[in-house]
Amino acid sequence: MFDIRFRDADISDLTRIVEIYNSTISSRMVTADTENVSVESMQKWFNEHNSVKRPLWVIEDDRGQVIAWVSFQSFYGRPAYDATVEISIYIDTDQRGKGLGKQILQYCIDKAPNFGVRTLLGFIFSHNEPSLRLFRHFGFEDWATLPNVALLDGQERGLKILGKRIN
């Protein structure tokens, strides 16, 4: 178990958020971006989050270093879907595979009702077995498979949508 702290991200965290995000691109496992993104290009996305309905949390280690981040993003952008969010978890390269993802996802499940969230979604590439295992560990179920919807380095990849209802 990591000794970690969650806090709302502020604009000064955006550079670190982008660094962690960009560190996942080359693996072709986590994001459909194929080239690094800039801090400027993530500004609008950052501004769409807020501590009342759509949090963006950074996770700090016991030294106060940001080692991961997680966000709740609106699903489909229509009012009827307001109680449904997509979870995005991104972990620093040096911290992956150590159980940190489990702590982060459990925190999200526990906190979701505070934001009026009743349904959590994960959009995960079909070949990303570590993330699929993580979400399934917490009872997320396969709700959809979109075969061959992404093209990464000339290879078609599928996308799974995993969902979990929160009581």
mmCIF file of C-alpha atoms in Angstrom:
data_model
loop_
_atom_site.group_PDB
_atom_site.id
_atom_site.type_symbol
_atom_site.label_atom_id
_atom_site.label_comp_id
_atom_site.label_asym_id
_atom_site.label_seq_id
_atom_site.Cartn_x
_atom_site.Cartn_y
_atom_site.Cartn_z
ATOM 1 C CA MET A 1 0.000 0.000 0.000
ATOM 2 C CA PHE A 2 1.265 3.406 -0.930
ATOM 3 C CA ASP A 3 1.112 6.285 1.520
ATOM 4 C CA ILE A 4 -0.585 8.713 -0.868
ATOM 5 C CA ARG A 5 -2.699 11.832 -0.804
ATOM 6 C CA PHE A 6 -5.366 12.925 -3.278
ATOM 7 C CA ARG A 7 -5.978 16.595 -3.913
ATOM 8 C CA ASP A 8 -7.750 18.705 -6.489
ATOM 9 C CA ALA A 9 -5.401 19.609 -9.306
ATOM 10 C CA ASP A 10 -4.643 23.249 -9.861
ATOM 11 C CA ILE A 11 -3.268 24.904 -12.957
ATOM 12 C CA SER A 12 0.299 24.629 -11.666
ATOM 13 C CA ASP A 13 -0.096 20.811 -11.850
ATOM 14 C CA LEU A 14 -0.930 20.813 -15.556
ATOM 15 C CA THR A 15 2.688 20.487 -16.701
ATOM 16 C CA ARG A 16 3.165 17.381 -14.528
ATOM 17 C CA ILE A 17 -0.202 15.966 -15.635
ATOM 18 C CA VAL A 18 0.883 16.332 -19.261
ATOM 19 C CA GLU A 19 4.283 14.739 -18.514
ATOM 20 C CA ILE A 20 2.629 11.670 -17.018
ATOM 21 C CA TYR A 21 0.121 11.496 -19.874
ATOM 22 C CA ASN A 22 2.819 11.802 -22.525
ATOM 23 C CA SER A 23 4.820 9.009 -20.871
ATOM 24 C CA THR A 24 2.035 6.568 -21.827
ATOM 25 C CA ILE A 25 1.793 7.429 -25.522
ATOM 26 C CA SER A 26 4.707 5.362 -26.835
ATOM 27 C CA SER A 27 3.360 2.134 -25.322
ATOM 28 C CA ARG A 28 0.274 2.295 -27.573
ATOM 29 C CA MET A 29 -1.632 0.691 -24.677
ATOM 30 C CA VAL A 30 -3.380 3.562 -22.940
ATOM 31 C CA THR A 31 -4.281 6.457 -25.215
ATOM 32 C CA ALA A 32 -5.224 6.964 -28.845
ATOM 33 C CA ASP A 33 -2.886 9.946 -29.063
ATOM 34 C CA THR A 34 0.131 8.996 -31.150
ATOM 35 C CA GLU A 35 2.297 12.052 -30.476
ATOM 36 C CA ASN A 36 2.991 14.027 -27.317
ATOM 37 C CA VAL A 37 0.455 16.677 -26.391
ATOM 38 C CA SER A 38 1.298 20.159 -25.160
ATOM 39 C CA VAL A 39 0.276 21.880 -21.961
ATOM 40 C CA GLU A 40 -1.537 24.461 -24.089
ATOM 41 C CA SER A 41 -3.536 21.799 -25.919
ATOM 42 C CA MET A 42 -4.730 20.372 -22.586
ATOM 43 C CA GLN A 43 -5.899 23.702 -21.158
ATOM 44 C CA LYS A 44 -9.515 23.366 -22.337
ATOM 45 C CA TRP A 45 -9.698 19.790 -21.002
ATOM 46 C CA PHE A 46 -8.284 20.977 -17.658
ATOM 47 C CA ASN A 47 -10.885 23.762 -17.461
ATOM 48 C CA GLU A 48 -13.732 21.273 -17.990
ATOM 49 C CA HIS A 49 -12.989 19.775 -14.561
ATOM 50 C CA ASN A 50 -14.121 21.167 -11.235
ATOM 51 C CA SER A 51 -14.203 20.070 -7.612
ATOM 52 C CA VAL A 52 -18.026 20.092 -7.501
ATOM 53 C CA LYS A 53 -19.035 17.722 -10.332
ATOM 54 C CA ARG A 54 -16.058 16.607 -12.445
ATOM 55 C CA PRO A 55 -12.938 16.309 -10.322
ATOM 56 C CA LEU A 56 -9.387 16.094 -11.551
ATOM 57 C CA TRP A 57 -7.200 14.790 -8.748
ATOM 58 C CA VAL A 58 -3.465 14.524 -8.547
ATOM 59 C CA ILE A 59 -1.989 11.831 -6.343
ATOM 60 C CA GLU A 60 1.057 12.725 -4.291
ATOM 61 C CA ASP A 61 3.501 10.387 -2.599
ATOM 62 C CA ASP A 62 4.742 10.882 0.967
ATOM 63 C CA ARG A 63 7.285 13.441 -0.307
ATOM 64 C CA GLY A 64 4.611 15.576 -1.978
ATOM 65 C CA GLN A 65 5.599 14.511 -5.506
ATOM 66 C CA VAL A 66 2.794 14.074 -8.042
ATOM 67 C CA ILE A 67 3.003 10.424 -9.112
ATOM 68 C CA ALA A 68 -0.383 9.995 -10.811
ATOM 69 C CA TRP A 69 -3.632 11.681 -11.699
ATOM 70 C CA VAL A 70 -7.230 10.664 -12.220
ATOM 71 C CA SER A 71 -10.208 12.447 -13.714
ATOM 72 C CA PHE A 72 -13.963 12.153 -13.997
ATOM 73 C CA GLN A 73 -15.098 13.253 -17.432
ATOM 74 C CA SER A 74 -18.651 13.786 -18.580
ATOM 75 C CA PHE A 75 -20.003 11.032 -20.780
ATOM 76 C CA TYR A 76 -21.447 12.124 -24.102
ATOM 77 C CA GLY A 77 -22.128 15.689 -22.923
ATOM 78 C CA ARG A 78 -25.907 15.488 -22.675
ATOM 79 C CA PRO A 79 -27.904 16.255 -19.500
ATOM 80 C CA ALA A 80 -29.514 12.815 -19.302
ATOM 81 C CA TYR A 81 -26.046 11.295 -18.875
ATOM 82 C CA ASP A 82 -25.036 13.626 -16.042
ATOM 83 C CA ALA A 83 -24.760 10.762 -13.511
ATOM 84 C CA THR A 84 -22.336 8.861 -15.760
ATOM 85 C CA VAL A 85 -18.597 9.572 -15.944
ATOM 86 C CA GLU A 86 -15.568 8.161 -17.652
ATOM 87 C CA ILE A 87 -12.626 7.519 -15.342
ATOM 88 C CA SER A 88 -9.125 8.158 -16.665
ATOM 89 C CA ILE A 89 -6.157 7.024 -14.577
ATOM 90 C CA TYR A 90 -2.571 7.868 -15.492
ATOM 91 C CA ILE A 91 0.403 6.763 -13.401
ATOM 92 C CA ASP A 92 4.051 7.839 -13.565
ATOM 93 C CA THR A 93 6.263 5.312 -15.338
ATOM 94 C CA ASP A 94 8.257 4.475 -12.182
ATOM 95 C CA GLN A 95 5.092 3.788 -10.156
ATOM 96 C CA ARG A 96 3.277 1.399 -12.513
ATOM 97 C CA GLY A 97 2.675 -2.211 -11.558
ATOM 98 C CA LYS A 98 2.915 -1.606 -7.804
ATOM 99 C CA GLY A 99 -0.770 -1.578 -6.855
ATOM 100 C CA LEU A 100 -1.249 2.171 -7.027
ATOM 101 C CA GLY A 101 -3.991 1.769 -9.632
ATOM 102 C CA LYS A 102 -6.053 -0.257 -7.165
ATOM 103 C CA GLN A 103 -5.854 2.482 -4.559
ATOM 104 C CA ILE A 104 -6.825 5.116 -7.098
ATOM 105 C CA LEU A 105 -9.760 3.185 -8.520
ATOM 106 C CA GLN A 106 -11.078 2.306 -5.053
ATOM 107 C CA TYR A 107 -10.911 5.999 -4.122
ATOM 108 C CA CYS A 108 -12.914 6.887 -7.241
ATOM 109 C CA ILE A 109 -15.565 4.282 -6.481
ATOM 110 C CA ASP A 110 -15.844 5.500 -2.892
ATOM 111 C CA LYS A 111 -16.056 9.182 -3.852
ATOM 112 C CA ALA A 112 -18.329 8.869 -6.908
ATOM 113 C CA PRO A 113 -21.628 9.316 -4.982
ATOM 114 C CA ASN A 114 -20.363 12.665 -3.630
ATOM 115 C CA PHE A 115 -20.455 13.950 -7.213
ATOM 116 C CA GLY A 116 -23.876 12.554 -8.108
ATOM 117 C CA VAL A 117 -22.272 9.753 -10.095
ATOM 118 C CA ARG A 118 -24.194 6.495 -10.433
ATOM 119 C CA THR A 119 -22.326 4.919 -13.329
ATOM 120 C CA LEU A 120 -18.568 4.681 -13.839
ATOM 121 C CA LEU A 121 -17.097 3.856 -17.244
ATOM 122 C CA GLY A 122 -13.645 2.851 -18.371
ATOM 123 C CA PHE A 123 -12.677 3.071 -22.029
ATOM 124 C CA ILE A 124 -9.788 0.621 -22.393
ATOM 125 C CA PHE A 125 -7.988 -0.781 -25.417
ATOM 126 C CA SER A 126 -8.775 -4.479 -25.863
ATOM 127 C CA HIS A 127 -5.043 -5.331 -25.743
ATOM 128 C CA ASN A 128 -4.446 -3.440 -22.461
ATOM 129 C CA GLU A 129 -4.696 -6.472 -20.189
ATOM 130 C CA PRO A 130 -3.299 -4.760 -17.050
ATOM 131 C CA SER A 131 -5.990 -2.064 -17.119
ATOM 132 C CA LEU A 132 -8.739 -4.538 -17.984
ATOM 133 C CA ARG A 133 -7.682 -6.698 -14.995
ATOM 134 C CA LEU A 134 -7.648 -3.647 -12.725
ATOM 135 C CA PHE A 135 -11.178 -2.576 -13.592
ATOM 136 C CA ARG A 136 -12.564 -6.110 -13.543
ATOM 137 C CA HIS A 137 -11.021 -6.614 -10.087
ATOM 138 C CA PHE A 138 -13.458 -3.959 -8.847
ATOM 139 C CA GLY A 139 -16.495 -5.505 -10.512
ATOM 140 C CA PHE A 140 -16.530 -3.514 -13.723
ATOM 141 C CA GLU A 141 -18.242 -5.527 -16.444
ATOM 142 C CA ASP A 142 -17.714 -5.564 -20.187
ATOM 143 C CA TRP A 143 -20.530 -3.456 -21.580
ATOM 144 C CA ALA A 144 -19.299 -3.033 -25.139
ATOM 145 C CA THR A 145 -16.537 -3.980 -27.521
ATOM 146 C CA LEU A 146 -15.747 -1.778 -30.482
ATOM 147 C CA PRO A 147 -13.549 -3.941 -32.711
ATOM 148 C CA ASN A 148 -10.709 -2.393 -34.719
ATOM 149 C CA VAL A 149 -11.745 1.227 -34.135
ATOM 150 C CA ALA A 150 -8.215 2.537 -33.551
ATOM 151 C CA LEU A 151 -5.214 2.446 -35.845
ATOM 152 C CA LEU A 152 -1.927 2.484 -33.933
ATOM 153 C CA ASP A 153 1.274 2.191 -35.945
ATOM 154 C CA GLY A 154 -0.557 0.423 -38.744
ATOM 155 C CA GLN A 155 -2.259 -2.071 -36.429
ATOM 156 C CA GLU A 156 -5.996 -1.999 -35.808
ATOM 157 C CA ARG A 157 -6.984 -2.136 -32.139
ATOM 158 C CA GLY A 158 -10.298 -2.634 -30.398
ATOM 159 C CA LEU A 159 -11.780 -0.657 -27.536
ATOM 160 C CA LYS A 160 -13.693 -2.085 -24.603
ATOM 161 C CA ILE A 161 -16.135 -0.108 -22.527
ATOM 162 C CA LEU A 162 -16.301 -1.391 -18.973
ATOM 163 C CA GLY A 163 -19.012 -0.179 -16.637
ATOM 164 C CA LYS A 164 -19.980 -0.309 -12.999
ATOM 165 C CA ARG A 165 -23.114 0.915 -11.273
ATOM 166 C CA ILE A 166 -22.596 2.668 -7.947
ATOM 167 C CA ASN A 167 -25.270 2.126 -5.302
#
